[in-house]
Short mmCIF file of C-alpha atoms in Angstrom, two decimals:
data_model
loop_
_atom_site.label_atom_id
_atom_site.label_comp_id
_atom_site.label_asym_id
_atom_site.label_seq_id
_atom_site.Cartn_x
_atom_site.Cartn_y
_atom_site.Cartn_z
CA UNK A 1 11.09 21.70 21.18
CA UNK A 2 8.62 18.97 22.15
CA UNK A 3 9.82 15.78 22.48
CA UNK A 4 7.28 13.89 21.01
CA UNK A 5 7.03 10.58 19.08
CA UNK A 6 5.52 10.96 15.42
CA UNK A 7 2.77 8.87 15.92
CA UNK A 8 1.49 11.08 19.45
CA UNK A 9 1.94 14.34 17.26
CA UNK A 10 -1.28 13.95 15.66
CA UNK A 11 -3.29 12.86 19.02
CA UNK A 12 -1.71 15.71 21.02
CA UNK A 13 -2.49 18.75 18.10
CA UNK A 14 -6.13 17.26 18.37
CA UNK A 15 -5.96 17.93 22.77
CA UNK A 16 -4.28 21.08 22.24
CA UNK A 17 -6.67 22.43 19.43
CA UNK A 18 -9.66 20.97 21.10
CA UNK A 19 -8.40 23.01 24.65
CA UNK A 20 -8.95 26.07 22.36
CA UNK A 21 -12.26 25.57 20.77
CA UNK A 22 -15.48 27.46 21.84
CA UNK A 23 -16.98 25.34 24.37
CA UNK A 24 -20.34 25.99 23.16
CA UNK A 25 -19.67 24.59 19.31
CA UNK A 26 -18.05 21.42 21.35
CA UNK A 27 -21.48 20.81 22.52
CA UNK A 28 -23.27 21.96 19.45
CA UNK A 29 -21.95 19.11 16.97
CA UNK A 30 -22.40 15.42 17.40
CA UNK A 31 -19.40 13.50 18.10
CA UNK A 32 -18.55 12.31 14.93
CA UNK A 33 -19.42 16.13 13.31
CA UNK A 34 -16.62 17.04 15.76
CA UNK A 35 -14.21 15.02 14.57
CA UNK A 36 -14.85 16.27 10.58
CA UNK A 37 -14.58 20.01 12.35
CA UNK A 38 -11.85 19.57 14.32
CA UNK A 39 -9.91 18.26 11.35
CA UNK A 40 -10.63 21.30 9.36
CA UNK A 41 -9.28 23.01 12.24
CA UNK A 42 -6.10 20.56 12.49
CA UNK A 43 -5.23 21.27 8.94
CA UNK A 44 -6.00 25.29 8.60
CA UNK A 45 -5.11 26.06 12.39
CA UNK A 46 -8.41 28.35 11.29
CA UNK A 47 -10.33 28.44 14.66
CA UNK A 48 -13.61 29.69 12.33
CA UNK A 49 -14.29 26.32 10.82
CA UNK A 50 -16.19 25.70 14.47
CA UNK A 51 -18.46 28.13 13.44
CA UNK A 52 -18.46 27.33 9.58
CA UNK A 53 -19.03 23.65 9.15
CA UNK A 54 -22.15 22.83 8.43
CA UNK A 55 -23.97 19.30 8.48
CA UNK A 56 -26.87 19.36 6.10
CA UNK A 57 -29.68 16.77 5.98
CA UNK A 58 -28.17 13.12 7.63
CA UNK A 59 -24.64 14.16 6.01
CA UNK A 60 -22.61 12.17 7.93
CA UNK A 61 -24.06 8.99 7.78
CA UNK A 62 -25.12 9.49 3.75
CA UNK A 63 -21.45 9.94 2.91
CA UNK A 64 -20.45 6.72 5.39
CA UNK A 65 -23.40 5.32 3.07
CA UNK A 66 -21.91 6.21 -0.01
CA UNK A 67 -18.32 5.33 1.01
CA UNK A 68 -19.43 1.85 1.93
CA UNK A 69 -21.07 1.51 -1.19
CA UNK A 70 -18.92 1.98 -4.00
CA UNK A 71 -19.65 5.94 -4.78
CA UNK A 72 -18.05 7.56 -7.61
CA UNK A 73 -16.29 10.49 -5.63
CA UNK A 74 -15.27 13.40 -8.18
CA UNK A 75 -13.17 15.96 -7.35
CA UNK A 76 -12.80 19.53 -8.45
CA UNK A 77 -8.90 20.07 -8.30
CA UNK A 78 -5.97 17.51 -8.74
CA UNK A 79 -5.35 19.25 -4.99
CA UNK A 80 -8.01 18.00 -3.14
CA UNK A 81 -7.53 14.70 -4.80
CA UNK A 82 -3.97 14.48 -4.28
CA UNK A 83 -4.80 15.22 -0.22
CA UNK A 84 -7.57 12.19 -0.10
CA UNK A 85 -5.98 9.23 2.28
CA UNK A 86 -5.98 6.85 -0.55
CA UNK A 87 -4.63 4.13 2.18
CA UNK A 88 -8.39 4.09 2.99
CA UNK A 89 -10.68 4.96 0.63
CA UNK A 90 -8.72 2.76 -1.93
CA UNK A 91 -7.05 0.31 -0.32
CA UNK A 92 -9.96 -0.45 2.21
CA UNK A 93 -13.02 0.61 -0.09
CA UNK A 94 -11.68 -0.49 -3.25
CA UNK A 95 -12.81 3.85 -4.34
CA UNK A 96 -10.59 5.00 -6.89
CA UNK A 97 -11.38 9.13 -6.43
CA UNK A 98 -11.35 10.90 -10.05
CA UNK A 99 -10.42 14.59 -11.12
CA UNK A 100 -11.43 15.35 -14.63
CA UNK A 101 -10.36 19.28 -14.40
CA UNK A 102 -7.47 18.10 -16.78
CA UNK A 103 -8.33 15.51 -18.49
CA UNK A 104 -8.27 15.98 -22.19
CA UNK A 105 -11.91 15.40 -22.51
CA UNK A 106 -12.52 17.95 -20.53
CA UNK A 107 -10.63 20.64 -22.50
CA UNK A 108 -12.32 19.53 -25.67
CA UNK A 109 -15.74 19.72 -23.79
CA UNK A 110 -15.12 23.15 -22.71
CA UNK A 111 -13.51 24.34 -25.63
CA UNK A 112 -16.50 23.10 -27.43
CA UNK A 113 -19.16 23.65 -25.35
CA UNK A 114 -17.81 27.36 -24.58
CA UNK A 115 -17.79 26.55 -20.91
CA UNK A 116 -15.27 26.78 -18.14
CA UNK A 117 -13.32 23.45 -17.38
CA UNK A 118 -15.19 23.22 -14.19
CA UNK A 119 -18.13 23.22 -15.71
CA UNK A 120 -17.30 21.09 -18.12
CA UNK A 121 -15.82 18.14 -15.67
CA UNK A 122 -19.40 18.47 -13.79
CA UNK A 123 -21.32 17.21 -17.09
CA UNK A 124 -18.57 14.42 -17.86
CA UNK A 125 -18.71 13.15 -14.16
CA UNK A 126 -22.27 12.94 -14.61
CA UNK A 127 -21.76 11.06 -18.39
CA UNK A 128 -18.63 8.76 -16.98
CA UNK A 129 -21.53 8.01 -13.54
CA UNK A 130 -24.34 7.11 -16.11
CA UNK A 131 -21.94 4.68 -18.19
CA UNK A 132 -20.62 2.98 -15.16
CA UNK A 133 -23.98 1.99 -13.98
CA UNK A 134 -25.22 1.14 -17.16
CA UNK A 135 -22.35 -1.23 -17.58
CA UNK A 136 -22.26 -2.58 -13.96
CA UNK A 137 -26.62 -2.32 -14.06
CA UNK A 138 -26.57 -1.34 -10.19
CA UNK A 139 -27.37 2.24 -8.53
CA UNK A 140 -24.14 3.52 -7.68
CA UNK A 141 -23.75 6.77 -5.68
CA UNK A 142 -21.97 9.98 -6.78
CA UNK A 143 -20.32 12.29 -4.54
CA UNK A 144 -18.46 15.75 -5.75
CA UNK A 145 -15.91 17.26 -3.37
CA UNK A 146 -15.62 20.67 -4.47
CA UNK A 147 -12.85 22.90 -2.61
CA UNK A 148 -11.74 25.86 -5.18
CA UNK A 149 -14.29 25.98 -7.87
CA UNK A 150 -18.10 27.76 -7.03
CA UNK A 151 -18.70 27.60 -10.92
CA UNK A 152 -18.83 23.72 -10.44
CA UNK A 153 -21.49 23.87 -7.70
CA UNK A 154 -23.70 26.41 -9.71
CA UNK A 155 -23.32 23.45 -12.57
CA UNK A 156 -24.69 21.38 -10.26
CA UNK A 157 -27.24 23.31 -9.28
CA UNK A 158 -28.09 23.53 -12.76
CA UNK A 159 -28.10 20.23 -13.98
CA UNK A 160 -30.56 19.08 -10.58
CA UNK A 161 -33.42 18.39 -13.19
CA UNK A 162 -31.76 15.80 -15.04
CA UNK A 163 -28.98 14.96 -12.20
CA UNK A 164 -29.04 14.91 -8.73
CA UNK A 165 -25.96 14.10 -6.73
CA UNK A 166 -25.67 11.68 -3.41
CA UNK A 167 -23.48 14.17 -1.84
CA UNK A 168 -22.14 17.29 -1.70
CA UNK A 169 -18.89 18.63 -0.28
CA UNK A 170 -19.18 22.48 -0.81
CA UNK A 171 -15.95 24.17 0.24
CA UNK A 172 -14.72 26.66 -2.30
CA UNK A 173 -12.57 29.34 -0.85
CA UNK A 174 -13.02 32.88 -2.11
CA UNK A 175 -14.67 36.14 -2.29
CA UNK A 176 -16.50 35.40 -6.29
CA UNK A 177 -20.15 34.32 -6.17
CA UNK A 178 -18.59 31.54 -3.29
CA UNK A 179 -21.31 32.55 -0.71
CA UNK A 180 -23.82 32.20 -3.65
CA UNK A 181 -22.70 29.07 -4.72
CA UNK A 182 -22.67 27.85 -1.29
CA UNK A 183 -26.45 28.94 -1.07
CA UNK A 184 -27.71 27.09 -3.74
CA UNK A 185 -26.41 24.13 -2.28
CA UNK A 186 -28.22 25.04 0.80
CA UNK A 187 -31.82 25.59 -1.14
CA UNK A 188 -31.27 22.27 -2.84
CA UNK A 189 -31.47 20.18 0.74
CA UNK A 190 -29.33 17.46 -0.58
CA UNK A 191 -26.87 15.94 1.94
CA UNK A 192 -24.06 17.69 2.08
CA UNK A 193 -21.13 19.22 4.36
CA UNK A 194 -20.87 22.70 3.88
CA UNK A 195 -18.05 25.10 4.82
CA UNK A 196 -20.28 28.45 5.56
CA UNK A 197 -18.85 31.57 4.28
CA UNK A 198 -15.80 32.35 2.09
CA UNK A 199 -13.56 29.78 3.88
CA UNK A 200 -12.90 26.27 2.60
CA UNK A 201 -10.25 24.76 -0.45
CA UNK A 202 -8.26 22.14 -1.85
CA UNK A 203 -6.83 21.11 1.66
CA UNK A 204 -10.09 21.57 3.86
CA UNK A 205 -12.05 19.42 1.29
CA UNK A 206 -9.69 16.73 1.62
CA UNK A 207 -9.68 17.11 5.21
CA UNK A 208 -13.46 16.48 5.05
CA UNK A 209 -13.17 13.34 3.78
CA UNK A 210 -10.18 11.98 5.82
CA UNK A 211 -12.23 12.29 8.59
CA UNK A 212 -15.30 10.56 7.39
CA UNK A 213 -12.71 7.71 6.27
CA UNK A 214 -10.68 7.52 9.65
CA UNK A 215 -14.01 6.80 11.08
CA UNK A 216 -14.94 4.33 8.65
CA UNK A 217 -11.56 2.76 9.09
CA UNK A 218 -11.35 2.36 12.94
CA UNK B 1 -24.89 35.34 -8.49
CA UNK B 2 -22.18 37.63 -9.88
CA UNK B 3 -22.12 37.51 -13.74
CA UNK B 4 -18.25 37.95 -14.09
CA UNK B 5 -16.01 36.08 -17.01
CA UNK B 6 -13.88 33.14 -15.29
CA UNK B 7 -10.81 35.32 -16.73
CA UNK B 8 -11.87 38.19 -14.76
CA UNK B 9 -13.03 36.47 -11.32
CA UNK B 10 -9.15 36.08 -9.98
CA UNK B 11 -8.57 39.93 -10.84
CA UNK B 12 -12.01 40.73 -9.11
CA UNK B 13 -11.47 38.27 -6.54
CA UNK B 14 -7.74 40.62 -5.37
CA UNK B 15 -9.71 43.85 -5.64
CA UNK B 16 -12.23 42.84 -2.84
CA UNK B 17 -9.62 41.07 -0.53
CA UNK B 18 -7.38 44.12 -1.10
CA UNK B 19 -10.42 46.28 -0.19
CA UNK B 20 -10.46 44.40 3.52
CA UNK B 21 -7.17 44.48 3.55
CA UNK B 22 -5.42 46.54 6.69
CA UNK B 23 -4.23 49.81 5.48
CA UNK B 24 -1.17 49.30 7.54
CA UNK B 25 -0.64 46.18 6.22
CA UNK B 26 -0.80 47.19 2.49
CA UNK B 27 1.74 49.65 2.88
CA UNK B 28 4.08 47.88 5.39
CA UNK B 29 4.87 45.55 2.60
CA UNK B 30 7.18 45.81 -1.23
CA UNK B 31 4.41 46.03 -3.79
CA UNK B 32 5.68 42.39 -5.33
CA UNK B 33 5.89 41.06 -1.14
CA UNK B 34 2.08 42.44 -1.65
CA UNK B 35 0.99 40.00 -4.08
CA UNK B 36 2.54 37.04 -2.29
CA UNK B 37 0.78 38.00 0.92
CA UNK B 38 -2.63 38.49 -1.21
CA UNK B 39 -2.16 35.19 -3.21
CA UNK B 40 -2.31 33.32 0.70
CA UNK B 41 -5.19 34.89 1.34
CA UNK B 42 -6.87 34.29 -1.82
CA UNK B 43 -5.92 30.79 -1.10
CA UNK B 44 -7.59 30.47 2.14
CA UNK B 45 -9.80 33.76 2.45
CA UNK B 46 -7.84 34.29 5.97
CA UNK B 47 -6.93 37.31 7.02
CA UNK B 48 -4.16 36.71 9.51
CA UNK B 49 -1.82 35.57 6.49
CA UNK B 50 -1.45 39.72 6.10
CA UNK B 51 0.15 39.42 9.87
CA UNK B 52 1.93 36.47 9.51
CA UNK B 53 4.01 36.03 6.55
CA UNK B 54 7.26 37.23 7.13
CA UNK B 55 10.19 38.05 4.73
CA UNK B 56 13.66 37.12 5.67
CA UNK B 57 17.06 38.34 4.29
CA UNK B 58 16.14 39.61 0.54
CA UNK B 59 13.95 36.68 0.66
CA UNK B 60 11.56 37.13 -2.87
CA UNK B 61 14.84 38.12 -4.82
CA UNK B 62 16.80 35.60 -3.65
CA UNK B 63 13.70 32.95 -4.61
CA UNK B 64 13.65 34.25 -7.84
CA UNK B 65 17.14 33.91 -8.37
CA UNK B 66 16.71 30.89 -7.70
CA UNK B 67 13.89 29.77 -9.95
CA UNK B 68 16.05 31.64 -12.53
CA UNK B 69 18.91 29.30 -11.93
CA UNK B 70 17.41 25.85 -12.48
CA UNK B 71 16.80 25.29 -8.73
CA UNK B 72 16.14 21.74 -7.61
CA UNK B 73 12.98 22.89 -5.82
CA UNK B 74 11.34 20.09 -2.84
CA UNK B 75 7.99 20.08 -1.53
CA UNK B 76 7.13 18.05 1.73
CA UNK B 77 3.86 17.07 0.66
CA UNK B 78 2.64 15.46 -2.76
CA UNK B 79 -0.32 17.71 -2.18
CA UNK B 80 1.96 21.34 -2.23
CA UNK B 81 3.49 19.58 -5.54
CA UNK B 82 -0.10 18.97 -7.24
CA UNK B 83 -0.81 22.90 -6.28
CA UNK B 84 2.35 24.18 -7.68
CA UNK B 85 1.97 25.74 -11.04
CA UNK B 86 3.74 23.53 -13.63
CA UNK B 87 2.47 25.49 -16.86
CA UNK B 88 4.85 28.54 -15.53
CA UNK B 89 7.46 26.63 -13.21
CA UNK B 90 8.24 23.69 -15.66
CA UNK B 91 6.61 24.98 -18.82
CA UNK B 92 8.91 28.64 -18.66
CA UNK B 93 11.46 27.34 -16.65
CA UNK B 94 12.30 23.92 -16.96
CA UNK B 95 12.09 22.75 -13.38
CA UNK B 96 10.48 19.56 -12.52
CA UNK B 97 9.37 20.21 -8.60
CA UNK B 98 9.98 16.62 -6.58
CA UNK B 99 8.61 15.40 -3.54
CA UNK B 100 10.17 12.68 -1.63
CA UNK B 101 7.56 11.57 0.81
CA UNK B 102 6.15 8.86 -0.72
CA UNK B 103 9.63 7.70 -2.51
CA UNK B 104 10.58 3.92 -2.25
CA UNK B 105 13.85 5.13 -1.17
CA UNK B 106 12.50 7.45 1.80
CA UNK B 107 10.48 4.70 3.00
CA UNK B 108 13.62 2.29 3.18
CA UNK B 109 16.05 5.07 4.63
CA UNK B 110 13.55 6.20 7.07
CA UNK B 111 13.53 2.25 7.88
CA UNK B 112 16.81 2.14 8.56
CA UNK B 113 17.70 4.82 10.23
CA UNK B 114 14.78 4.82 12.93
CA UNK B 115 13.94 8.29 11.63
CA UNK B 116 10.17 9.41 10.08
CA UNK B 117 9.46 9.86 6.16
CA UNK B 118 9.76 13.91 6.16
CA UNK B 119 13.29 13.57 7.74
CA UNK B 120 14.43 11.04 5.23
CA UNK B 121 13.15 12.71 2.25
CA UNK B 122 15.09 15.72 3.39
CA UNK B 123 18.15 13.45 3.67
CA UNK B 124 17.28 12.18 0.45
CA UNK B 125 16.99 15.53 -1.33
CA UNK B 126 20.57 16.91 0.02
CA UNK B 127 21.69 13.78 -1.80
CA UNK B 128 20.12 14.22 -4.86
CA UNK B 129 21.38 17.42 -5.30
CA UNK B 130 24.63 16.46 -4.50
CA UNK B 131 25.00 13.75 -7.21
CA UNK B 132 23.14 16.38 -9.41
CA UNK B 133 25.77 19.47 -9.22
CA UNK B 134 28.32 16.30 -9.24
CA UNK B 135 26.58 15.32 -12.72
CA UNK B 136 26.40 18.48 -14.26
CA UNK B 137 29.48 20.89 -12.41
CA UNK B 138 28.05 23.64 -11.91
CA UNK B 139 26.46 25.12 -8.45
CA UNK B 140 22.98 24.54 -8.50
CA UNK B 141 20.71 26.48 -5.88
CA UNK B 142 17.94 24.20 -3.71
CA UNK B 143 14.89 24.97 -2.30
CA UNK B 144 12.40 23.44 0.32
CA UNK B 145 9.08 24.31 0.54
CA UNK B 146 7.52 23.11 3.90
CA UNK B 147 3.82 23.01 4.10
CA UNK B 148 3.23 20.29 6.32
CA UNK B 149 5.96 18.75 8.27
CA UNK B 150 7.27 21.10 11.48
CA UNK B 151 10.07 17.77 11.66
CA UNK B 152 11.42 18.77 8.30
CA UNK B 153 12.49 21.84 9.34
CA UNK B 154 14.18 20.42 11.98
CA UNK B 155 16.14 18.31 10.31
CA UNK B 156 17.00 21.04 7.55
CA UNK B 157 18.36 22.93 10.88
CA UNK B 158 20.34 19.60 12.36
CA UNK B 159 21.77 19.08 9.10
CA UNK B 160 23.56 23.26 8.62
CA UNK B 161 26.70 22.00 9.45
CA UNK B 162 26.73 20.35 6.44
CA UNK B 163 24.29 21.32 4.34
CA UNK B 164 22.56 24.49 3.79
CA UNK B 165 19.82 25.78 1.31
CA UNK B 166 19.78 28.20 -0.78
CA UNK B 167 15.98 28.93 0.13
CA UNK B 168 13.14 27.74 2.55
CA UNK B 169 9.26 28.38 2.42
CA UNK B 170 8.27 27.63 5.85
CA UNK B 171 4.71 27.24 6.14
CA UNK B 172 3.98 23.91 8.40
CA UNK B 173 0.55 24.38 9.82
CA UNK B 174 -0.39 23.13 13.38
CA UNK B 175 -0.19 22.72 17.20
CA UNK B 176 2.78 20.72 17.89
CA UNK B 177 6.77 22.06 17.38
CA UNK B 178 5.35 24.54 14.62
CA UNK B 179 5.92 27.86 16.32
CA UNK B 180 9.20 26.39 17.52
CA UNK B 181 10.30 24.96 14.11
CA UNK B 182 9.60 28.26 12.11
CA UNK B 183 11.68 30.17 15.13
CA UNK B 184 14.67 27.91 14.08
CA UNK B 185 14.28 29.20 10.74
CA UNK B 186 14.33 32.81 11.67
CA UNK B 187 17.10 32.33 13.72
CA UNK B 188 19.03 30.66 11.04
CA UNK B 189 19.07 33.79 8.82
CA UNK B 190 18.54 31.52 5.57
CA UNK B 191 16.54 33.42 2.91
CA UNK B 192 12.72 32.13 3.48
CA UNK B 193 9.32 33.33 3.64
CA UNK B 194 7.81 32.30 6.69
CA UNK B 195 4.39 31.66 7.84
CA UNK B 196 4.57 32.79 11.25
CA UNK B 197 2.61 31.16 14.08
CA UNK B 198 -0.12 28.26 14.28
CA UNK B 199 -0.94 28.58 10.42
CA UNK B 200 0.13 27.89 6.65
CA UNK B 201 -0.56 24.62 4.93
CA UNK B 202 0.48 22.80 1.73
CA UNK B 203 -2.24 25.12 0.16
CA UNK B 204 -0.22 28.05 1.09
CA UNK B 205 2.89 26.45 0.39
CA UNK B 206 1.91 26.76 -3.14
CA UNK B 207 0.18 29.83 -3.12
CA UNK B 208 3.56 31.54 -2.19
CA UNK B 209 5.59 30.01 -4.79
CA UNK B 210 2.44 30.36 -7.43
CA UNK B 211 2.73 34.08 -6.49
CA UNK B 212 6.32 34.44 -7.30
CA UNK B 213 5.96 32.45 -10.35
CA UNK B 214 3.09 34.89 -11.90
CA UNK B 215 5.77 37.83 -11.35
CA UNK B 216 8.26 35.85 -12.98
CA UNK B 217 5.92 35.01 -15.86
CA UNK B 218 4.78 38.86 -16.47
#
């Protein structure tokens, strides 16, 4: 056994992980990208998010942009939300992070709507967004964080007439229209981190964000 | 895009990963060991889980004993508990699952006794279940389910003298006294599945006990 204070564990599974990475992907992201990829990595011990991660139109520095300005960050499963490191993104950013999946409105929506609950929490994220800036009368930002669902990126995809979101976090996991889903989010150019493939969930979405925040918060 | 009904996508979902599945694999394993093997990878859409999940001494009957016998079942991470399937685990079965991590009372052991939050909570949860069986005389089984912390393990191992459970998932993910911590496991004989090696993950932490749960619930 390694005898190893808890506070070193985390900064010596980032040197040993890092010693194993391709060297060419460590030159391929930017050093910030890197950290968000070696995270993934940190939390999966899935050497395939170096190749997977992708960093789609300024994505880093939109989401720092949206972080630091009071975004609306929905999640897809009470998983990924449960994983966010609500020391920072709360306590520093004053972000409460929301997951309608289920929330009673959401049933009722879906029930009545004949819709799947993932589809359903898309449209009331984009309802509960509208409200919020009506009643605060400022442009707020909404993020979605998806990391199971590829139904709730195709609602997105969607709804881009009416809605358009700030930023994207596509990382379902899965082998169902996931690469399809994934691809749409592509086509549509907004900013968004994508995990390539069928890789990505609850965990690796979370893991996203953490990193963007431990940035934020150094 | 795949036009499949969201009831059907999970059953579709098992027929491809089965379909690039090893053929080794898929008969090395008990048909029900099957579907906890497939329910990791449908989790993470990594193929190495069909390598490295492992088992140990009548380990999915002894598991479902235990869910059968009002176990007092403890995650290491909140996130493990928020992917745990309550409809089946408390809904069926009447068990609430806990996790300590974030308790007031791990904090303020941990505090005083020098020692970090996952060792405490395991501490914490031997206690618990002592005062419990105490409360209500009769022998109640316990369970840990590690996703996240190699250190709990350890201190599950210190404490056998003791204390030993009735069950362990042991699925800490990482670079640093994982390998080493699930080796303590297998060489403790305890009933447990394992996630051998670098990988697991709260994610698959659930996904193991979700999978037992579904055969339970047939």
């Amino acid at each position: 056994m390694l005898e190893i204070k808890p506070e070193d564990i985390e900064k010596k599974s980032f040197e040993i992980l890092t010693s194993k990475m391709d060297e060419n992907r460590l030159k391929f992201y930017t050093e910030d990208e890197l950290l968000v990829v070696k995270r993934t990595i940190h939390t999966t011990a899935d050497f395939d998010y170096q190749y997977n991660v992708i960093f789609q139109n300024n994505a880093l520095q939109t989401l720092k942009d949206c972080i630091q300005s009071d975004a609306m960050i929905f999640t897809d499963t009470n998983m990924a939300l449960s994983g966010i490191n609500k020391r920072i993104l709360t306590g520093k950013f004053g972000i409460e992070p929301l997951c309608l999946i289920a929330d009673e409105k959401t049933i009722e929506f879906a029930k009545k709507n004949e819709t799947t609950r993932a589809n359903a929490a898309i449209d009331l994220a984009y309802q509960m967004h509208k409200e919020k800036e009506a009643l605060t009368g400022k442009k707020i930002p909404i993020v979605f964080a998806v990391g199971n669902a590829p139904t709730a990126l195709i609602r997105i995809n969607e709804l881009l007439d009416k809605y358009k979101p700030d930023f994207i976090i596509a990382a379902p996991v899965g082998f169902v229209n996931v690469i399809e889903a994934k691809e749409l989010v592509k086509q549509s150019n907004i900013p968004a981190i994508i995990c390539d493939g069928n890789k990505g969930g609850s965990n690796v979405c979370a893991a996203i964000i953490n990193a963007v925040l431990l940035q934020l918060a150094k």
